[in-house]
C-alpha cells in the first residue's frame, strides 16, 4: 500500500512539474503581431522562418495577418493593431512626409528585387520593352512599388509611361489576372502565383521579369513605430534573429527544398507550382543574404519615388532606417 502511494505521489509530482514547465515556457513566449502586405511565395524566407519554428526558438508567439495593400498595413501599424509591418519602404516615407509624430522605422529588408512579371497574350521569346509602345497594360496602384518600378523600367528603356502606352490602374490589387484572362489589356503586370496560373491556363505567358530588368531595389522591408522600437528592442531583435535564419535557409537550400518547407502556407497551390515559383525567384537573386537595409538602397528608392512624382521632400536615411537589429542578427 505504501509503495502504491509512493508511486502515485511520484506521478502527481511529475505531472505537476511538467505542467509548471509547459506553463513557464508559455509565459516566456512574447506575443507579437506581424501584418504583411500580401501572402506571397515572393516572401519565402519569412514562411521558412515560421514553418521551421525559428521565431518560436527565439521565444516569440507570432501572429501573422495579411493587410492586402501597403496602405492597410501602415494603418494597422499606426493604430497599434500590429506591432510589425511588412511592406514597401515607400509607405514609411509617405507617412513621414505627412508629418507623422511617431515615425515608422524600417529595421530589416527582405527582398532586393521586384517580384512581379510582365505577362503577354502570346509567347514572345524575343520580347523587348519597346514592344509595349501603343499597347494597353494592366498596371498597379499609383504610388505603389509595383507600378513605380514598372514605370522606372519604362523610362530606363526610353518609353514615356504617359504617352507611349496606356496603363490601366483602375483594377484592384489581386484582380488584374482575372481581368486579363477575361480579355482586358494586351499585357499585365502580375505577381506570383498569378503569373504562373495564367501560363498554366494558356491565358498568358511571362515575357519579362521586372525584378531582373529593374536591378536591385529595396522592394519590401519590416518596420515598426519608433515608440514601439524604443520600448521593445528585445522583441524586435528576436524577430530579426528568426528571420535571418530563414534568409540563410533559402541561400543554402534548393528551390525544391524551400518549396517543401513553405507548402503548408499555400494549401490551395500544388507543390509543383510552388516549386516553379520559388525557382523563378531564387534564380533571379530575389532574397538578400542578410537583412541589412543599406543606405544606397534607400537612396535608389528615393530616386524611384522622385521619378514617379511621389517624393515631395528629401528624407534622410537615418530618420527612417536602422540597421542595428539586422547587423546583430548576422553576428549571432
Short mmCIF file of C-alpha atoms in Angstrom, two decimals:
data_model
loop_
_atom_site.label_atom_id
_atom_site.label_comp_id
_atom_site.label_asym_id
_atom_site.label_seq_id
_atom_site.Cartn_x
_atom_site.Cartn_y
_atom_site.Cartn_z
CA UNK A 1 0.00 0.00 0.00
CA UNK A 2 2.78 2.40 0.99
CA UNK A 3 4.60 1.53 -2.22
CA UNK A 4 1.47 2.24 -4.29
CA UNK A 5 1.02 5.63 -2.55
CA UNK A 6 4.67 6.47 -3.19
CA UNK A 7 4.27 5.66 -6.89
CA UNK A 8 1.10 7.77 -7.14
CA UNK A 9 2.80 10.66 -5.36
CA UNK A 10 5.75 10.47 -7.75
CA UNK A 11 3.40 10.51 -10.76
CA UNK A 12 1.48 13.50 -9.40
CA UNK A 13 4.70 15.39 -8.72
CA UNK A 14 5.97 14.58 -12.21
CA UNK A 15 2.75 15.82 -13.80
CA UNK A 16 2.84 18.97 -11.68
CA UNK A 17 6.46 19.52 -12.65
CA UNK A 18 5.63 19.02 -16.35
CA UNK A 19 2.66 21.38 -16.09
CA UNK A 20 4.84 24.00 -14.47
CA UNK A 21 7.48 23.63 -17.18
CA UNK A 22 4.92 23.97 -20.00
CA UNK A 23 3.31 26.93 -18.22
CA UNK A 24 6.68 28.62 -17.74
CA UNK A 25 7.56 28.10 -21.40
CA UNK A 26 4.20 29.54 -22.46
CA UNK A 27 4.70 32.58 -20.27
CA UNK A 28 8.13 33.13 -21.75
CA UNK A 29 6.73 33.44 -25.27
CA UNK A 30 6.32 37.09 -26.17
CA UNK A 31 3.34 37.88 -28.37
CA UNK A 32 3.89 39.93 -31.50
CA UNK A 33 1.62 40.58 -34.49
CA UNK A 34 3.05 40.91 -37.99
CA UNK A 35 0.90 42.41 -40.76
CA UNK A 36 2.16 41.55 -44.26
CA UNK A 37 1.23 43.42 -47.43
CA UNK A 38 0.30 40.19 -49.25
CA UNK A 39 0.61 36.44 -48.72
CA UNK A 40 3.00 35.53 -51.49
CA UNK A 41 5.70 32.98 -52.28
CA UNK A 42 7.77 36.09 -53.02
CA UNK A 43 8.33 36.27 -49.25
CA UNK A 44 9.56 32.68 -48.89
CA UNK A 45 12.25 33.35 -46.23
CA UNK A 46 9.56 34.64 -43.86
CA UNK A 47 7.48 31.49 -44.27
CA UNK A 48 10.55 29.31 -43.85
CA UNK A 49 11.15 31.05 -40.51
CA UNK A 50 7.55 30.35 -39.49
CA UNK A 51 7.42 26.73 -40.64
CA UNK A 52 10.86 25.83 -39.27
CA UNK A 53 9.95 27.32 -35.89
CA UNK A 54 12.70 29.94 -35.91
CA UNK A 55 10.50 32.60 -34.30
CA UNK A 56 9.38 30.15 -31.63
CA UNK A 57 13.01 29.23 -30.97
CA UNK A 58 13.60 32.92 -30.26
CA UNK A 59 10.77 32.90 -27.72
CA UNK A 60 8.14 34.62 -29.84
CA UNK A 61 4.46 33.80 -30.27
CA UNK A 62 3.93 35.28 -33.75
CA UNK A 63 0.51 36.09 -35.21
CA UNK A 64 0.50 36.68 -38.97
CA UNK A 65 -2.07 38.95 -40.60
CA UNK A 66 -2.40 39.92 -44.27
CA UNK A 67 -3.29 43.53 -44.98
CA UNK A 68 -3.73 43.30 -48.79
CA UNK A 69 -2.07 46.64 -49.53
CA UNK A 70 0.67 48.83 -48.06
CA UNK A 71 -1.85 51.49 -47.04
CA UNK A 72 -3.75 48.94 -44.93
CA UNK A 73 -0.56 47.56 -43.37
CA UNK A 74 0.55 51.06 -42.44
CA UNK A 75 -2.85 51.77 -40.89
CA UNK A 76 -2.55 48.59 -38.79
CA UNK A 77 0.90 49.59 -37.53
CA UNK A 78 -0.06 53.19 -36.76
CA UNK A 79 -3.20 52.11 -34.92
CA UNK A 80 -1.35 49.50 -32.87
CA UNK A 81 -3.30 46.60 -34.36
CA UNK A 82 0.07 45.17 -35.45
CA UNK A 83 3.47 45.74 -33.87
CA UNK A 84 5.42 44.98 -37.05
CA UNK A 85 4.53 45.88 -40.62
CA UNK A 86 5.89 44.27 -43.78
CA UNK A 87 5.53 46.27 -47.00
CA UNK A 88 7.39 48.55 -49.37
CA UNK A 89 9.54 51.10 -47.53
CA UNK A 90 7.94 53.87 -49.60
CA UNK A 91 4.96 53.70 -47.22
CA UNK A 92 7.15 54.87 -44.32
CA UNK A 93 8.37 57.77 -46.46
CA UNK A 94 4.81 58.80 -47.30
CA UNK A 95 3.84 58.73 -43.61
CA UNK A 96 6.93 60.75 -42.71
CA UNK A 97 6.14 63.34 -45.40
CA UNK A 98 2.69 63.75 -43.91
CA UNK A 99 4.25 64.69 -40.58
CA UNK A 100 3.83 61.50 -38.54
CA UNK A 101 4.57 62.25 -34.88
CA UNK A 102 5.64 58.66 -34.27
CA UNK A 103 7.53 57.72 -37.46
CA UNK A 104 7.60 54.15 -38.71
CA UNK A 105 11.20 52.91 -38.86
CA UNK A 106 12.46 50.21 -41.25
CA UNK A 107 14.71 47.69 -39.49
CA UNK A 108 15.06 44.75 -41.90
CA UNK A 109 15.00 44.39 -45.70
CA UNK A 110 13.77 41.08 -47.14
CA UNK A 111 13.68 41.39 -50.95
CA UNK A 112 16.19 43.12 -53.20
CA UNK A 113 14.39 42.70 -56.50
CA UNK A 114 10.87 43.36 -57.72
CA UNK A 115 8.63 40.32 -57.51
CA UNK A 116 6.34 40.85 -60.48
CA UNK A 117 6.44 39.78 -64.10
CA UNK A 118 5.15 41.09 -67.41
CA UNK A 119 2.60 38.72 -68.95
CA UNK A 120 1.67 38.80 -72.65
CA UNK A 121 -1.16 37.10 -74.53
CA UNK A 122 1.24 35.10 -76.65
CA UNK A 123 4.77 33.75 -76.34
CA UNK A 124 7.37 36.39 -77.16
CA UNK A 125 10.85 34.83 -76.89
CA UNK A 126 12.43 37.97 -78.36
CA UNK A 127 10.44 40.44 -76.25
CA UNK A 128 11.76 43.99 -76.00
CA UNK A 129 10.28 46.69 -73.78
CA UNK A 130 9.74 48.79 -76.91
CA UNK A 131 7.10 46.18 -77.86
CA UNK A 132 4.82 47.91 -75.33
CA UNK A 133 4.62 51.03 -77.45
CA UNK A 134 0.98 51.70 -78.30
CA UNK A 135 -0.24 48.81 -76.14
CA UNK A 136 -2.58 48.64 -73.14
CA UNK A 137 -1.06 47.25 -69.93
CA UNK A 138 -2.86 46.35 -66.71
CA UNK A 139 -0.70 48.04 -64.07
CA UNK A 140 -0.70 48.71 -60.35
CA UNK A 141 -1.84 51.33 -57.87
CA UNK A 142 -0.37 54.81 -58.32
CA UNK A 143 2.37 55.39 -55.77
CA UNK A 144 2.83 51.67 -55.04
CA UNK A 145 6.15 49.91 -55.63
CA UNK A 146 4.88 47.57 -58.39
CA UNK A 147 3.69 50.48 -60.52
CA UNK A 148 6.63 52.75 -59.74
CA UNK A 149 9.21 50.07 -60.59
CA UNK A 150 7.33 49.30 -63.81
CA UNK A 151 7.40 52.97 -64.83
CA UNK A 152 11.04 53.23 -63.75
CA UNK A 153 11.94 50.42 -66.19
CA UNK A 154 9.91 52.04 -68.98
CA UNK A 155 11.81 55.30 -68.55
CA UNK A 156 15.13 53.46 -68.46
CA UNK A 157 14.11 51.87 -71.76
CA UNK A 158 13.25 55.23 -73.34
CA UNK A 159 9.46 54.95 -73.03
CA UNK A 160 7.15 57.62 -71.65
CA UNK A 161 4.57 55.89 -69.39
CA UNK A 162 2.01 58.60 -70.09
CA UNK A 163 2.24 58.89 -73.86
CA UNK A 164 3.87 55.78 -75.35
CA UNK A 165 1.42 53.25 -73.91
CA UNK A 166 -1.80 53.06 -71.90
CA UNK A 167 -1.51 51.83 -68.31
CA UNK A 168 -4.80 50.81 -66.71
CA UNK A 169 -4.58 51.49 -62.95
CA UNK A 170 -8.29 51.10 -62.22
CA UNK A 171 -8.24 47.40 -61.25
CA UNK A 172 -7.84 46.34 -57.61
CA UNK A 173 -4.70 44.56 -56.45
CA UNK A 174 -5.11 40.83 -56.97
CA UNK A 175 -7.83 41.19 -59.62
CA UNK A 176 -5.69 42.01 -62.65
CA UNK A 177 -5.09 38.36 -63.58
CA UNK A 178 -8.82 37.66 -63.76
CA UNK A 179 -9.35 40.84 -65.79
CA UNK A 180 -6.54 39.88 -68.18
CA UNK A 181 -7.89 36.35 -68.52
CA UNK A 182 -11.27 37.92 -69.27
CA UNK A 183 -9.87 39.87 -72.20
CA UNK A 184 -8.71 43.21 -70.75
CA UNK A 185 -5.36 44.60 -71.87
CA UNK A 186 -2.58 43.43 -74.17
CA UNK A 187 -0.18 42.86 -71.27
CA UNK A 188 -0.47 42.62 -67.50
CA UNK A 189 2.00 43.14 -64.65
CA UNK A 190 1.48 40.17 -62.33
CA UNK A 191 2.80 38.77 -59.07
CA UNK A 192 3.02 35.09 -58.39
CA UNK A 193 1.15 32.80 -58.29
CA UNK A 194 -0.99 34.73 -60.80
CA UNK A 195 1.70 34.82 -63.50
CA UNK A 196 2.23 31.06 -63.38
CA UNK A 197 -1.53 30.43 -63.13
CA UNK A 198 -2.11 32.40 -66.33
CA UNK A 199 0.57 30.33 -68.06
CA UNK A 200 -0.99 27.07 -66.86
CA UNK A 201 -4.38 28.21 -68.17
CA UNK A 202 -2.85 29.13 -71.51
CA UNK A 203 -4.22 32.65 -70.99
CA UNK A 204 -0.85 34.36 -70.83
CA UNK A 205 2.92 33.99 -70.99
CA UNK A 206 5.66 35.55 -68.88
CA UNK A 207 7.87 37.57 -71.23
CA UNK A 208 9.92 39.66 -68.79
CA UNK A 209 10.88 39.88 -65.13
CA UNK A 210 10.62 43.32 -63.57
CA UNK A 211 12.98 42.09 -60.88
CA UNK A 212 15.70 41.34 -63.40
CA UNK A 213 15.24 44.44 -65.56
CA UNK A 214 14.94 46.97 -62.73
CA UNK A 215 18.11 45.80 -61.00
CA UNK A 216 18.46 45.74 -57.22
CA UNK A 217 15.76 47.73 -55.42
CA UNK A 218 14.66 47.66 -51.74
CA UNK A 219 11.26 46.22 -52.59
CA UNK A 220 9.95 45.12 -49.19
CA UNK A 221 11.06 45.65 -45.59
CA UNK A 222 9.93 45.25 -41.99
CA UNK A 223 9.08 48.27 -39.88
CA UNK A 224 7.73 49.34 -36.51
CA UNK A 225 6.75 52.58 -34.83
CA UNK A 226 9.60 54.47 -33.22
CA UNK A 227 7.85 54.35 -29.84
CA UNK A 228 7.42 50.56 -30.02
CA UNK A 229 11.04 50.16 -31.06
CA UNK A 230 12.25 52.10 -28.02
CA UNK A 231 10.08 50.11 -25.61
CA UNK A 232 10.59 46.64 -27.13
CA UNK A 233 14.10 46.32 -28.60
CA UNK A 234 14.35 42.73 -27.32
CA UNK A 235 11.25 41.59 -29.25
CA UNK A 236 12.44 43.21 -32.47
CA UNK A 237 15.87 41.63 -32.07
CA UNK A 238 14.34 38.19 -31.55
CA UNK A 239 12.11 38.68 -34.60
CA UNK A 240 15.10 39.74 -36.72
CA UNK A 241 17.17 36.80 -35.49
CA UNK A 242 14.45 34.34 -36.51
CA UNK A 243 14.03 35.99 -39.89
CA UNK A 244 17.79 35.92 -40.53
CA UNK A 245 17.71 32.14 -40.06
CA UNK A 246 15.02 31.99 -42.74
CA UNK A 247 17.20 34.09 -45.06
CA UNK A 248 20.15 31.78 -44.52
CA UNK A 249 17.99 28.72 -45.21
CA UNK A 250 16.92 29.93 -48.67
CA UNK A 251 20.53 30.77 -49.53
CA UNK A 252 21.73 27.27 -48.66
CA UNK A 253 18.89 25.11 -49.98
CA UNK A 254 17.41 24.24 -53.36
CA UNK A 255 14.10 25.60 -54.67
CA UNK A 256 12.65 22.11 -54.22
CA UNK A 257 13.65 22.01 -50.55
CA UNK A 258 12.35 25.55 -49.93
CA UNK A 259 9.05 24.71 -51.63
CA UNK A 260 8.59 21.65 -49.41
CA UNK A 261 9.04 23.76 -46.27
CA UNK A 262 6.67 26.60 -47.20
CA UNK A 263 3.97 24.44 -48.85
CA UNK A 264 1.72 24.45 -45.72
CA UNK A 265 1.45 28.23 -46.08
CA UNK A 266 -0.14 27.80 -49.53
CA UNK A 267 -2.61 24.88 -49.22
CA UNK A 268 -4.50 25.91 -52.36
CA UNK A 269 -1.37 25.74 -54.55
CA UNK A 270 0.13 22.41 -55.63
CA UNK A 271 3.76 21.66 -54.80
CA UNK A 272 4.86 21.67 -58.44
CA UNK A 273 3.58 25.23 -58.89
CA UNK A 274 5.15 26.38 -55.62
CA UNK A 275 8.47 24.90 -56.74
CA UNK A 276 8.25 26.61 -60.14
CA UNK A 277 7.62 29.97 -58.49
CA UNK A 278 10.33 29.55 -55.86
CA UNK A 279 12.82 28.65 -58.60
CA UNK A 280 11.86 31.73 -60.59
CA UNK A 281 12.52 33.97 -57.58
CA UNK A 282 15.56 32.01 -56.44
CA UNK A 283 17.28 32.17 -59.83
CA UNK A 284 16.96 35.94 -60.15
CA UNK A 285 18.50 36.58 -56.72
CA UNK A 286 15.34 37.94 -55.13
CA UNK A 287 16.37 37.50 -51.49
CA UNK A 288 19.24 39.22 -49.71
CA UNK A 289 21.87 37.22 -47.82
CA UNK A 290 21.17 39.40 -44.81
CA UNK A 291 18.51 41.85 -43.64
CA UNK A 292 20.66 44.99 -43.61
CA UNK A 293 18.88 47.89 -45.33
CA UNK A 294 21.81 49.73 -46.94
CA UNK A 295 21.91 53.49 -47.46
CA UNK A 296 22.46 53.10 -51.21
CA UNK A 297 19.24 51.07 -51.46
CA UNK A 298 17.28 53.77 -49.64
CA UNK A 299 18.68 56.44 -51.95
CA UNK A 300 17.71 54.38 -55.00
CA UNK A 301 14.19 54.07 -53.58
CA UNK A 302 14.01 57.85 -53.25
CA UNK A 303 15.21 58.24 -56.85
CA UNK A 304 12.36 55.98 -57.99
CA UNK A 305 9.89 57.99 -55.91
CA UNK A 306 11.21 61.24 -57.40
CA UNK A 307 10.79 59.98 -60.96
CA UNK A 308 7.25 58.91 -60.10
CA UNK A 309 6.49 62.36 -58.67
CA UNK A 310 5.79 60.90 -55.21
CA UNK A 311 8.71 62.37 -53.23
CA UNK A 312 7.89 65.91 -52.12
CA UNK A 313 10.82 66.47 -49.75
CA UNK A 314 14.10 64.59 -49.35
CA UNK A 315 14.07 62.24 -46.35
CA UNK A 316 17.27 61.33 -44.53
CA UNK A 317 18.17 57.64 -44.41
CA UNK A 318 18.93 57.90 -40.69
CA UNK A 319 15.41 59.16 -39.98
CA UNK A 320 13.65 56.07 -41.30
CA UNK A 321 16.14 53.19 -41.23
CA UNK A 322 18.06 51.41 -38.50
CA UNK A 323 20.49 48.57 -39.21
CA UNK A 324 21.26 47.72 -35.57
CA UNK A 325 18.96 44.69 -35.35
CA UNK A 326 19.95 43.23 -38.74
CA UNK A 327 23.67 43.59 -38.07
CA UNK A 328 23.36 41.92 -34.67
CA UNK A 329 21.32 39.09 -36.22
CA UNK A 330 24.08 38.42 -38.75
CA UNK A 331 26.73 38.41 -35.99
CA UNK A 332 24.75 35.97 -33.85
#
